[in-house]
Amino acid sequence: MPKLHLITYGCQMNEYDSERVAGLLRDERYELTETAQDADLILLNTCAIREKCEDKVFSRLGELKHLKRERPHVLIGVMGCMAQLWQGKIQERAPSVDLVFGSAAVSRVGELVARARATGAPVLETGEAPLVKITARPEAVGQLKAFVTVMEGCEKGCTFCVVPVTRGRERSHSPASIVAEVRELAAAGVREVTLLGQTVNAYGRDLTPATDLAALLELVDEVEGIERIRFTTSNPYNLTPRLIRAIRDVPKVVEYLHLPLQSGSDRVLGRMHRGYTRARYLELIAELEETVPGIALSTDLIVGFPGEEEADFEQTVDMVERVGYDNVFVFRYSRRPGTPAATMLDQVPEEIKARRNSRLLEVATRVGAARSRALEGRVLPILVDGVSRKNPDEATGRTRCNRVVNFDAHGRRLLGEVVPVLITQALPHSLRGELAGAGAEGRVLATAAV
Ligand code: SAH
Ligand code: F3S
């Protein structure tokens, strides 16, 4: 059997697409291999969100060039966002690449690989195509968590972001196809699903009849075997009271929301075209906390957006303190071709970005640690997903707010189960706990919001 080595960069949506590609190529008799050295086909599923992501891909392609010299029959392919953004330029810069294809061509990957193999000529497929739900995936024995893409594309046009260029228009998959996929996953043993979309809370408005994410969550909630439902990424602009109520009311939906703020300064938010102000964002946070007490929040922030001054940056720092995020992802602004911000004149020097980056991380770490400590002494429902990395005698799992908890399972086999665990200590990257007895069940229900 020919062997496929698949390298995935970037977001969860890419991970999802890679699974589909592995599944489709398995139908063409390709078997997955962990090493590039013994592969017959090497595919790189790429990310273009920041320049650094692209640099990684080009340096990997540089290494693979040598491999191809030793094993000339090996085919090298580039898929995903860089394929869509750079198209033929990828093969100009890295001539060892045999095929380049965008997301729309994923469903035809088998045919594209066969064509590259048969003709020996470069293959380039980056056009648009109708949306198809591909359900092929590799056999995942014992997989407890899975991603499910519910919509593609984004039409928001934030001035820093390349996604509208690489992922195209907003297109939602039908509720029926999504529920069918979740059912299949549950039957294969999956306990937690994460519904994915670039602006997942805009789900369904392009469908006929139109629907929304809240309605979809209710449908997914009915799937037997699924314990937890997450969804990402939500845009503050599209966060409706109905969705906030769904987080409270739909039992399997976790009390955790990733809500990218990007900047705490109205001036910068305006230039980013985010469509909300800092006051509006704080209003949403207040509504979330009132409706879903104890809700955990995380966010994305950009430092060094063109024209960002010290005072703007301080407003971002202030928002991190005010909101009290569980987790913060900080990115240094990166100029992306074809985006409005790339040609703004007041670009911020790299050393200022670096300084703001470390300052913000410092504050975010302190704020996140305080949130962690607040969990000490509470009994929380933990979905057990493996053994602890540091101590194989211990079990590991996650809270509904997605924190890692390690605890002594006293030899019990708990994989895939939800068990009550008393949180005894908050460490920098995880929590420690003790298995709580059956008597703790009542308290678990009472604290299920965490
Ligand atoms: N759909 C999501 C964002 C997807 S990109 C949303 O609604 O926000 C993931 C994160 O990458 C973004 O939230 C942003 O913080 C960061 N990002 C996007 N473009 C960037 C750029 N040009 N430079 C730095 N960070 C960027
Ligand atoms: Fe990008 Fe903004 Fe859409 S960050 S993915 S254009 S919501």
Coordinates of N, CA and C in Angstrom, one line a residue, residues 28 48 63 76 101 211 258 266 270 348-349 358 401:
E28 N -8.5 5.5 -1.4 CA -7.6 5.2 -2.6 C -6.5 4.3 -2.2
A48 N -2.2 30.5 6.6 CA -1.6 31.8 6.1 C -1.9 33.0 7.0
E63 N 13.3 21.4 3.4 CA 13.9 20.1 3.8 C 13.4 19.0 2.9
I76 N 4.8 15.7 -3.6 CA 4.6 16.7 -2.5 C 3.5 17.6 -2.9
F101 N -3.6 22.6 -4.0 CA -5.0 22.7 -4.1 C -5.7 23.4 -2.9
T211 N -31.6 29.4 9.6 CA -31.6 28.9 11.0 C -30.5 29.6 11.8
H258 N -15.1 31.4 23.7 CA -14.0 32.1 23.1 C -14.5 33.2 22.3
D266 N -11.1 51.7 21.1 CA -12.1 51.9 20.1 C -11.5 52.4 18.8
G270 N -12.1 50.3 15.4 CA -12.7 51.0 14.3 C -11.8 50.7 13.0
V348 N 3.7 49.5 13.0 CA 4.4 49.5 14.3 C 5.7 48.7 14.2
P349 N 6.8 49.2 14.7 CA 8.1 48.5 14.7 C 8.0 47.2 15.5
S358 N 5.0 40.7 25.3 CA 5.3 40.1 26.6 C 4.6 40.7 27.8
C401 N -14.9 24.0 31.6 CA -14.2 25.2 31.1 C -12.9 24.9 30.4

